[in-house]
Coordinates of C-alpha atoms and ligand atoms in Angstrom, one line a residue:
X1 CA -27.6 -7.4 13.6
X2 CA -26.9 -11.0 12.0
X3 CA -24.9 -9.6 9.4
X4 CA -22.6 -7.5 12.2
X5 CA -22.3 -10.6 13.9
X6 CA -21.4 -12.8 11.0
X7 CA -19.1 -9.9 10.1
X8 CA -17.6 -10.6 13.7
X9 CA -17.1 -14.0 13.6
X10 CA -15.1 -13.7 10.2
X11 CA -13.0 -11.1 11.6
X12 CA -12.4 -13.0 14.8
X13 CA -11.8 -15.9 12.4
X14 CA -9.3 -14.3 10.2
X15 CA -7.7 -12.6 13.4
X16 CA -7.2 -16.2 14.8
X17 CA -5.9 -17.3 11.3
X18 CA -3.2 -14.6 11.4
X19 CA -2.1 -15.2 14.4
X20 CA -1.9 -19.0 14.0
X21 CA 0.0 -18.0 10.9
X22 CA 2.4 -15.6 12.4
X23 CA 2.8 -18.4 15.3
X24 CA 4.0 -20.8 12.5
X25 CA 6.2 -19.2 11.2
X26 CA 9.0 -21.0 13.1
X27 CA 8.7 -25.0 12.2
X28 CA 7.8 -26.6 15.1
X29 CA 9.5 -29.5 16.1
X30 CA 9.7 -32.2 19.1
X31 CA 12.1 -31.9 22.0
X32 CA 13.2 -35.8 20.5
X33 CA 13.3 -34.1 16.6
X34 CA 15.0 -31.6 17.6
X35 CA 17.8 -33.8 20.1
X36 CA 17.9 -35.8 16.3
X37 CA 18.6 -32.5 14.7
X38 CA 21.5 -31.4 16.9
X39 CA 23.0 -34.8 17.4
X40 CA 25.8 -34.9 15.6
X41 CA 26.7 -31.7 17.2
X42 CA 26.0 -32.6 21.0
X43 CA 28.1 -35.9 19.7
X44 CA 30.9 -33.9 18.7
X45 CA 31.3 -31.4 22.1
X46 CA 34.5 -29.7 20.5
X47 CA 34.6 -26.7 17.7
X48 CA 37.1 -24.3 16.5
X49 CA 35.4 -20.7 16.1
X50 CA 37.6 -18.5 14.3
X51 CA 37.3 -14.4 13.9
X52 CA 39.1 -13.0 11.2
X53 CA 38.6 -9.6 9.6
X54 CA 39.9 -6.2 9.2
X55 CA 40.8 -5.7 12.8
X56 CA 43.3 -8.4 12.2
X57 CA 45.6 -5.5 11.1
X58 CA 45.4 -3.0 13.7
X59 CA 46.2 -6.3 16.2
X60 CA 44.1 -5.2 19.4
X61 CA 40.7 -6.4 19.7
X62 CA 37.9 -6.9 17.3
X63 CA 36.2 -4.1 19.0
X64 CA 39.1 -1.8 18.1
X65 CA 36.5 0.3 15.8
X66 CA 34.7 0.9 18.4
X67 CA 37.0 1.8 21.4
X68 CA 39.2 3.9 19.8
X69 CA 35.9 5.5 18.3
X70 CA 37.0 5.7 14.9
X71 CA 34.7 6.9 11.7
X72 CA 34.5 4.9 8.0
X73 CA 37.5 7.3 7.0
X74 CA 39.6 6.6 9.3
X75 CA 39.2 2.4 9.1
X76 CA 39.6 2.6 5.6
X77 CA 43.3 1.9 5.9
X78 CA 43.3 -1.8 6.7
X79 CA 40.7 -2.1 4.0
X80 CA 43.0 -0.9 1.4
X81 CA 45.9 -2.9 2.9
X82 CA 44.2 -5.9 3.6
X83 CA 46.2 -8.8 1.6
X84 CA 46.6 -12.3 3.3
X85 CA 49.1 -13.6 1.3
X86 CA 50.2 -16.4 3.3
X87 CA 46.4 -17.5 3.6
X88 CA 45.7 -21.5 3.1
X89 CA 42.7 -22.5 4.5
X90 CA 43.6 -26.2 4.2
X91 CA 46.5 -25.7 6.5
X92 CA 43.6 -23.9 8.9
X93 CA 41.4 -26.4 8.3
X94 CA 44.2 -29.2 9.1
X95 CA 45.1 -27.8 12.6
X96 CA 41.2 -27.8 13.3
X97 CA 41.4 -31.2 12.7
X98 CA 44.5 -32.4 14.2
X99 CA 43.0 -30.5 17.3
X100 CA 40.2 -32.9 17.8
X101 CA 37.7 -30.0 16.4
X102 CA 34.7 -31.3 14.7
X103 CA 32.9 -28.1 13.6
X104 CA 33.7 -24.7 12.6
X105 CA 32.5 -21.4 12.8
X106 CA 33.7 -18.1 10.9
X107 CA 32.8 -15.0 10.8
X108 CA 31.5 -14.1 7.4
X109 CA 30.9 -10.3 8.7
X110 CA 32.1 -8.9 12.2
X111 CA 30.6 -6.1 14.2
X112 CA 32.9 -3.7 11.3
X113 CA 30.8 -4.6 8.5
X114 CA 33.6 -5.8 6.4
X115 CA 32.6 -9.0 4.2
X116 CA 34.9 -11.9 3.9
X117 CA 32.3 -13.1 1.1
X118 CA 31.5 -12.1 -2.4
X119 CA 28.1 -10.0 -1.5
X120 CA 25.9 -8.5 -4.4
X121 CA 24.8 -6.2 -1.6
X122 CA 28.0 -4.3 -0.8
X123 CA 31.5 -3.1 -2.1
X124 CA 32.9 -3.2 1.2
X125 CA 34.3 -7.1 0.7
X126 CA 37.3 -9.0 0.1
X127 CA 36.7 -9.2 -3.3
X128 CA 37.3 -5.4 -3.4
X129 CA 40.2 -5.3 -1.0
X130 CA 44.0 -6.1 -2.8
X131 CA 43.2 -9.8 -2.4
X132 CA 40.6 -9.8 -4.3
X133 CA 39.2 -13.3 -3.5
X134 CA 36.1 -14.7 -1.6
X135 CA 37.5 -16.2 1.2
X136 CA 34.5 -17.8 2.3
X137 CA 34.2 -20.0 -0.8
X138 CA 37.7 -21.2 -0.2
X139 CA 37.4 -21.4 3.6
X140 CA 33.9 -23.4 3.1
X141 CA 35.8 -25.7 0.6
X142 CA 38.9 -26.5 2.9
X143 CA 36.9 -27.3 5.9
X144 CA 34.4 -29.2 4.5
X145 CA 37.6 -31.7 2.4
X146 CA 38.9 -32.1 6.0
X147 CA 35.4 -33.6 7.0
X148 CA 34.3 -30.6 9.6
X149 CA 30.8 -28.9 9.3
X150 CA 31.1 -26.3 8.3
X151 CA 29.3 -23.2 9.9
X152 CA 29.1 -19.1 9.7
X153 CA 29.1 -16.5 11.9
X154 CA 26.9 -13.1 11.0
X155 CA 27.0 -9.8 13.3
X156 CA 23.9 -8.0 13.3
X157 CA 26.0 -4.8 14.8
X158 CA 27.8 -3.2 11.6
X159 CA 29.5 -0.5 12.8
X160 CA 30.0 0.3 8.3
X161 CA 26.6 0.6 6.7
X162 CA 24.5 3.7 6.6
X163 CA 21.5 2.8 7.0
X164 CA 22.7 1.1 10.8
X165 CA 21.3 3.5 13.5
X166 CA 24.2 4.9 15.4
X167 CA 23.5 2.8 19.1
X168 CA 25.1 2.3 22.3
X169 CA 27.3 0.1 20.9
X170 CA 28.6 2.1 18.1
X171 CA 31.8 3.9 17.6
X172 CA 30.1 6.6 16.9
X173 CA 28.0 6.9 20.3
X174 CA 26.1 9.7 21.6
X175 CA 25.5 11.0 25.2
X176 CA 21.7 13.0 24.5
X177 CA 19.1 12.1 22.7
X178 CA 19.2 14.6 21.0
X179 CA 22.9 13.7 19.3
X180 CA 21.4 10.3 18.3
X181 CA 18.5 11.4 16.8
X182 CA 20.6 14.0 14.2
X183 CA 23.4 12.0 13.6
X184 CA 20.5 8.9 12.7
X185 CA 18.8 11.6 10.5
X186 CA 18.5 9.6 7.2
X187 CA 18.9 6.3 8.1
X188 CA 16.6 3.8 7.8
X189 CA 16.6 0.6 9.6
X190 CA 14.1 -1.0 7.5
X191 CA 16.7 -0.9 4.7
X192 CA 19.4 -2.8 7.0
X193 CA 17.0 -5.1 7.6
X194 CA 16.6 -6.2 4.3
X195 CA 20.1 -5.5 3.7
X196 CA 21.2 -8.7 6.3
X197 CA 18.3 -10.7 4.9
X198 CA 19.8 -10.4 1.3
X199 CA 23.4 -11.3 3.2
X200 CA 21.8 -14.5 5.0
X201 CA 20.3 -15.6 2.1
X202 CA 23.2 -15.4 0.0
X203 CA 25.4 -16.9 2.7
X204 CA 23.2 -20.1 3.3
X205 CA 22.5 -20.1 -0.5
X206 CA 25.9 -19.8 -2.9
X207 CA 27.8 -22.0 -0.3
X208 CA 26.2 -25.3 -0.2
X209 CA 25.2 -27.0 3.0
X210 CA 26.0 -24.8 5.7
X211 CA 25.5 -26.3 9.2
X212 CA 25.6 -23.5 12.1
X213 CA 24.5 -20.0 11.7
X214 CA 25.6 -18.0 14.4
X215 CA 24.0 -14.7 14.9
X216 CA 25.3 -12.0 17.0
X217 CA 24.4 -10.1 19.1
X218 CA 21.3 -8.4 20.5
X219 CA 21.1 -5.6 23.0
X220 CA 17.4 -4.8 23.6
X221 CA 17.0 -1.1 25.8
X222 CA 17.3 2.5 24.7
X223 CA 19.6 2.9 21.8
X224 CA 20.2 -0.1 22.1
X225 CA 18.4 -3.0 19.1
X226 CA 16.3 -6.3 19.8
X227 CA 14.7 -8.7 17.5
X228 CA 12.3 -5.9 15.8
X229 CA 15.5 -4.4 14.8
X230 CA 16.5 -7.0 13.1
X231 CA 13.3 -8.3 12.4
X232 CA 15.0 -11.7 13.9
X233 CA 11.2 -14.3 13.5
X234 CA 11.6 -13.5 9.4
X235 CA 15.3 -13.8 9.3
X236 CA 15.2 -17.0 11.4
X237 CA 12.5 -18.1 9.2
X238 CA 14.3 -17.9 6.0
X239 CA 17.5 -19.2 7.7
X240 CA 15.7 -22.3 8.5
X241 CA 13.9 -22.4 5.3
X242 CA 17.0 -22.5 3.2
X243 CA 18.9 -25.0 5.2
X244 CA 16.3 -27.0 7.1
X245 CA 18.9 -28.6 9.4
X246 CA 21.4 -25.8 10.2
X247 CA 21.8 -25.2 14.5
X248 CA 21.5 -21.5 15.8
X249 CA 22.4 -19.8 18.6
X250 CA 20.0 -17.7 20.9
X251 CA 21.5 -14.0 20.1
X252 CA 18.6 -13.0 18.1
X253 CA 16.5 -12.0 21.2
X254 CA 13.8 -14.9 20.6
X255 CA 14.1 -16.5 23.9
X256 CA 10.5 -16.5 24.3
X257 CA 9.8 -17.4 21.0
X258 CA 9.5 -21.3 20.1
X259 CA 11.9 -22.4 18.0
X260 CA 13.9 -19.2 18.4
X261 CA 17.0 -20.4 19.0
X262 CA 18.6 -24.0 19.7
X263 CA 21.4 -23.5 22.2
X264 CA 22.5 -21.0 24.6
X265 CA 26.0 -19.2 24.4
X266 CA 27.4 -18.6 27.4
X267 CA 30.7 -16.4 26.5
X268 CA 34.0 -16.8 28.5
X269 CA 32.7 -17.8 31.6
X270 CA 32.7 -21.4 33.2
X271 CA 29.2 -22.0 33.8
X272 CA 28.5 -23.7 37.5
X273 CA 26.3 -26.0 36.1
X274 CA 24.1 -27.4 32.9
X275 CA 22.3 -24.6 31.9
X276 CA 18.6 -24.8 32.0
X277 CA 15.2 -22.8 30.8
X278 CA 12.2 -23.6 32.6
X279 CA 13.6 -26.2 34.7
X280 CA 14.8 -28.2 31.4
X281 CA 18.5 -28.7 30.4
X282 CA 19.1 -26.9 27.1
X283 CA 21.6 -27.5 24.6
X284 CA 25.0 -25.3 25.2
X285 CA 28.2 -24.2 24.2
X286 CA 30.4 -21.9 25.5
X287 CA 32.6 -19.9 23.4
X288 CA 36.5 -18.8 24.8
X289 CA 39.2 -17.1 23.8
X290 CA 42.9 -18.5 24.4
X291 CA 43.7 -15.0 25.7
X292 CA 40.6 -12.5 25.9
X293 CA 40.7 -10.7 22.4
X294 CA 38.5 -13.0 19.9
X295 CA 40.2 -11.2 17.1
X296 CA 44.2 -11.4 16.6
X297 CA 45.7 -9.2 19.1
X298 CA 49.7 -9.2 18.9
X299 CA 50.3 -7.6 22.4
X300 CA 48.0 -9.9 24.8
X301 CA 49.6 -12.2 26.9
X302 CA 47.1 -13.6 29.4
X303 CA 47.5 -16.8 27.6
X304 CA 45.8 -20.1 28.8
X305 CA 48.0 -22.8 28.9
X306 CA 46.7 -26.4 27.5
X307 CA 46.0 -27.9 30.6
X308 CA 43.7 -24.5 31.8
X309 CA 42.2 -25.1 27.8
X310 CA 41.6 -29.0 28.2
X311 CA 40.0 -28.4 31.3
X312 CA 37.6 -26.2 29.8
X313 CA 36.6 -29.0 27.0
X314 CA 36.4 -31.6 29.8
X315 CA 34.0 -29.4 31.9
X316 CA 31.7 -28.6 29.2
X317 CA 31.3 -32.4 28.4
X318 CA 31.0 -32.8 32.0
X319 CA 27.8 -30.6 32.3
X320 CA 26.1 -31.5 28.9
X321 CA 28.0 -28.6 27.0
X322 CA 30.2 -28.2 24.3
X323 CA 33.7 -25.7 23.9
X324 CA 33.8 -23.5 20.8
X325 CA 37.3 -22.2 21.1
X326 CA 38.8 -19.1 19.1
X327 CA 41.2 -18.7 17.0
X328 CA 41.9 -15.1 15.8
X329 CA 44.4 -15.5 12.8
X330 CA 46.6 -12.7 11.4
X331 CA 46.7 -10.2 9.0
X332 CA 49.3 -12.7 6.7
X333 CA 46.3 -15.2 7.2
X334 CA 48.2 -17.5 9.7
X335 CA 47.4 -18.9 13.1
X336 CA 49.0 -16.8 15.6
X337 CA 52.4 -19.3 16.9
X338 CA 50.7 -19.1 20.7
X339 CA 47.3 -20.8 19.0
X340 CA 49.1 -23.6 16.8
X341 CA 50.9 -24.2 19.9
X342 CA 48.1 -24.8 22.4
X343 CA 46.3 -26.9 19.4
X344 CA 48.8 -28.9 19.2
X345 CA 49.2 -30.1 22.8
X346 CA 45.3 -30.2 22.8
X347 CA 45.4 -32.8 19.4
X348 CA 47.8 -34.6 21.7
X349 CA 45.6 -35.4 24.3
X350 CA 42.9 -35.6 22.0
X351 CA 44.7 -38.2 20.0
X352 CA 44.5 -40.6 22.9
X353 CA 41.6 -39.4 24.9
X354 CA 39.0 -38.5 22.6
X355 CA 36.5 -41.1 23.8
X356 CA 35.9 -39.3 27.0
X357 CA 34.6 -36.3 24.8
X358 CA 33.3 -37.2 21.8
X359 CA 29.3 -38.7 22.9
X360 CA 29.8 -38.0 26.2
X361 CA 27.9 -35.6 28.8
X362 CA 27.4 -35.4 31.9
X363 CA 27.5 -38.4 34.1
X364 CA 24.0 -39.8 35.4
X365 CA 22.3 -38.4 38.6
X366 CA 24.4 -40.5 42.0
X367 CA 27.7 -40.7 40.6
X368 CA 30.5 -38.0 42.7
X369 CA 33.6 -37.4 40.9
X370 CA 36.8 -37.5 43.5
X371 CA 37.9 -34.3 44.5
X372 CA 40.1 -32.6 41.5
X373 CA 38.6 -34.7 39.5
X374 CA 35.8 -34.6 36.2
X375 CA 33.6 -37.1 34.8
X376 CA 32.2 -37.5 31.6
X377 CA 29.4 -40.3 30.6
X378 CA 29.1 -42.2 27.0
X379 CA 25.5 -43.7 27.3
X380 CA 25.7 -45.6 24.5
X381 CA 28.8 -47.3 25.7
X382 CA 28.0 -46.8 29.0
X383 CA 31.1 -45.8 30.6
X384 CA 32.3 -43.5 32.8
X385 CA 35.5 -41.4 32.6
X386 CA 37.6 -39.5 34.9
X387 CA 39.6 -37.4 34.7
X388 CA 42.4 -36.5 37.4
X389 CA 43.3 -32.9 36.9
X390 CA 45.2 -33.2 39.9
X391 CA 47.0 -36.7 39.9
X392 CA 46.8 -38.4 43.0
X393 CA 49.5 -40.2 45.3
X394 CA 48.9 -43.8 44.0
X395 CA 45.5 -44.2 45.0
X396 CA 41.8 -42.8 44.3
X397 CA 38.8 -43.8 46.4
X398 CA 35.1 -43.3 44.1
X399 CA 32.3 -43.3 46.7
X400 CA 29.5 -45.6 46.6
X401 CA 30.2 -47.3 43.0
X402 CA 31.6 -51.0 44.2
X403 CA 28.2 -52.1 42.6
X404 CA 28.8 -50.2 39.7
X405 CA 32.2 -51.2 38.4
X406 CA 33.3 -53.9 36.1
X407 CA 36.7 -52.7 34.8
X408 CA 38.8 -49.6 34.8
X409 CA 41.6 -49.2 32.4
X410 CA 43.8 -45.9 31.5
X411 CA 42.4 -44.7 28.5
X412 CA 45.2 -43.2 27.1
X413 CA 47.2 -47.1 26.9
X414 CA 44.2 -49.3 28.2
X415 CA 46.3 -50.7 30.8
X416 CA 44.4 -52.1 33.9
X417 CA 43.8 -50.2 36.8
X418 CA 43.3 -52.7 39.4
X419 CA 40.6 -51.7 42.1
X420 CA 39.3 -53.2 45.5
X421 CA 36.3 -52.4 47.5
X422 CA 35.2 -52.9 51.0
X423 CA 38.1 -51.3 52.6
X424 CA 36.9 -48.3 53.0
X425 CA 34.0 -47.0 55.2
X426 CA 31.4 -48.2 53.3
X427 CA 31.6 -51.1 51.5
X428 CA 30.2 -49.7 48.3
X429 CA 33.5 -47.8 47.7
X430 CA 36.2 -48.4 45.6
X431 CA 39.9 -47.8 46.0
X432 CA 42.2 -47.8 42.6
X433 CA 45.5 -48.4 43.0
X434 CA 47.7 -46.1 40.3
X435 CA 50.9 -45.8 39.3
X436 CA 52.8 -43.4 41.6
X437 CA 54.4 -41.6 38.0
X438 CA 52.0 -39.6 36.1
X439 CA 51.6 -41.2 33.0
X440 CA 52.9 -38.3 30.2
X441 CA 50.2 -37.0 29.7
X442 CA 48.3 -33.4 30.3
X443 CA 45.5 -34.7 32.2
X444 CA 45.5 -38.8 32.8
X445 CA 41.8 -40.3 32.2
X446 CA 40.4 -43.1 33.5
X447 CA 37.8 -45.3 31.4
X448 CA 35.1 -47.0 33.9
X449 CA 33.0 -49.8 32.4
X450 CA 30.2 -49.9 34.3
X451 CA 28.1 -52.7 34.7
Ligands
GLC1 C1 30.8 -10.7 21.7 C2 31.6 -9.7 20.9 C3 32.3 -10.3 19.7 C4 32.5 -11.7 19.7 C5 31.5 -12.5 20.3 C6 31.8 -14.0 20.4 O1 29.5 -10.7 21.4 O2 30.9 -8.6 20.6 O3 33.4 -9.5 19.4 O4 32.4 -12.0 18.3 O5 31.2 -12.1 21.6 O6 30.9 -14.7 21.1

């Protein structure tokens, strides 16, 4: 009897070891060490994501593989084609720049499986392809001289390897169960899953520090793949173990799971308001196209114009988020003209306005932007800026901030905007009297030093 019970309480023990190991497998960190963590990247509210690959050749979609259902054979083509010659990433890296970009994310390996980097673990790679270089070394190197962090995206999906179970997802979809399960007849999952930990590893080891991985994407249901799949606690594990500081997104299907993610990635939509988990603000960033495809896609023309683009910027700032905005380059390895256009006019406004983006978030609970109008808050310099995506017939009344105010300026000149209160229903409002021209540019901001 004692010994079954002292053989009990060691089994109990060592069950409650595991688990407390298996629990800590993520670091565990403070909300404030965490907030440290991601600073510079809440700080820096604007990125340039960029998705380049094979599918730059076809031109229409990323997904191309996989809506015009092709096989291996048949996307071999742009493999054996594939030749940027007119690829510098400095120039790339330069427009990012001149943007008002901060960060940047590539995509090492798409949803096709093709490698931009020198893997150990494939041949299908650009090393193999006529160009023959690894474009991630050179792309890591650009960005990095041109001060950006520098970050990498990694699909889970690969639509290439044989091991990969043929999913929902996959060009090679089935309609029965029973189509699945002999067309996934030899391959083994397990063997993926070491094949993308050997990937991450080499991509957040051989390339010094790397700053962002972004993981995508998980699609838990039948035939479909969640975070067993990918075995996504191990893999984020390692990830953070190699590069203690790095930032990831929340596409490993670990949203329950502490530490499992550090912002949330809401995908071409305007959000309607600070995302939260639990009641708690979280850490976001929405990604966008300039015109729906994410990879280069020569026929779209549901362009954004840079006003439509800016606005998206502002409005992330003004709900705590940042804009991760896509480039999809061409085949030649160039920005498509309609992208180096729209970057331009954004590094325009930028140029001038930038303060009203980079530190800022949303403005503090109390304060009501004017209609057609955004705010953004710097709390460290505490002021408040607006920005009038509509410009108004000389004047602008802000609601209940007379005891608020100490000086308002342009931001784009710092020329005075002269204000009175007390004239309006209550006396705690303010009317700003402004130019009746629209000073040139896209969207006039106004810098509030509040008191
Ligand atoms: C989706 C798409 C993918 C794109 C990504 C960007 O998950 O599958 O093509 O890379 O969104 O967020």
């Amino acid at each position: 009897m004692k010994t079954k019970s002292l053989v009990t309480v060691l089994l109990l023990g060592s069950m409650l070891l595991i688990s407390q190991f298996s629990l800590a497998q993520l670091p565990k960190e403070t909300e404030a060490h965490k907030a440290e963590r991601l600073k510079w990247w809440t700080d820096s509210r604007f990125g340039m994501f960029i998705h380049w690959g094979l599918y730059a050749l076809p031109a229409r979609h990323e997904w191309v593989k996989n809506a015009e259902r092709m096989t291996n054979e048949q996307y071999q083509k742009y493999f054996e084609v594939f030749n940027p010659d007119m690829w510098d990433p400095h120039e790339w890296a330069k427009m990012a720049k001149a943007a008002g970009m901060k960060y940047v994310v590539l995509t090492a390996k798409h949803h096709e499986g093709f490698c931009l980097f020198d893997s150990k673990f494939t041949d299908y790679k650009a090393t193999n392809t006529p160009y023959g270089k690894d474009l991630i070394k050179e792309y890591v190197e650009a960005f990095r001289a041109e001060g950006l962090k520098v970050g990498f995206y990694y699909s889970l999906i690969d639509w290439h390897h044989p091991d990969y179970t043929i999913d929902s997802n996959h060009p090679l979809r089935q309609t029965s169960d029973s189509a699945y399960a002999r067309l996934n007849k030899g391959r083994d999952m397990s063997k993926y899953r070491e094949y993308i930990k050997n990937q991450v590893r080499e991509l957040l080891t051989n390339y010094g520090e790397i700053s962002i991985i972004w993981f995508d994407f998980s699609f838990p249901g039948k035939h479909g793949k969640s975070h067993d799949d990918w075995d996504s606690e191990n893999l984020l594990k390692m990830a953070r173990s190699l590069q203690p500081g790095i930032i990831v997104d929340d596409r490993l299907d670990l949203d329950n799971i502490e530490g499992g993610w550090d912002f949330t990635t809401p995908e071409q939509v305007q959000v309607s308001k600070w995302p939260e988990v639990n009641g708690k603000k979280v850490p976001w960033e929405t990604c966008q196209t300039f015109s729906g495809s994410w990879g280069y896609y020569r026929d779209e023309t549901s362009w954004k114009s840079p006003a439509q683009l800016l606005e998206l910027l502002i409005e992330s700032v003004s709900k705590g988020g940042n804009l991760l905005l896509n480039v999809g380059p061409t085949a030649r390895g160039v920005f498509d003209y309609r992208a180096q256009d729209r970057l331009k006019a954004m590094g325009e406004w930028m140029k001038y306005n930038n303060r009203s983006i980079y530190g800022c978030t949303e403005a503090p609970a109390g304060f009501t932007a004017p209609a057609n109008s955004l705010f953004t808050y710097n709390p460290v310099a505490k002021r408040l800026y607006i920005h009038l995506l509509a410009y108004p017939l000389g004047s602008l009344t802000l609601t209940n901030m007379a005891d608020k105010v100490k000086y308002i300026q342009f931001l784009h000149d710092a020329s005075e905007i002269r204000f009175s209160s007390g004239e309006n229903a209550s006396k705690n409002d303010l009317t700003l009297s402004l130019p009746m021209l629209k000073p040139p540019s896209e969207i006039p901001v106004l810098e509030v030093f509040l008191k």
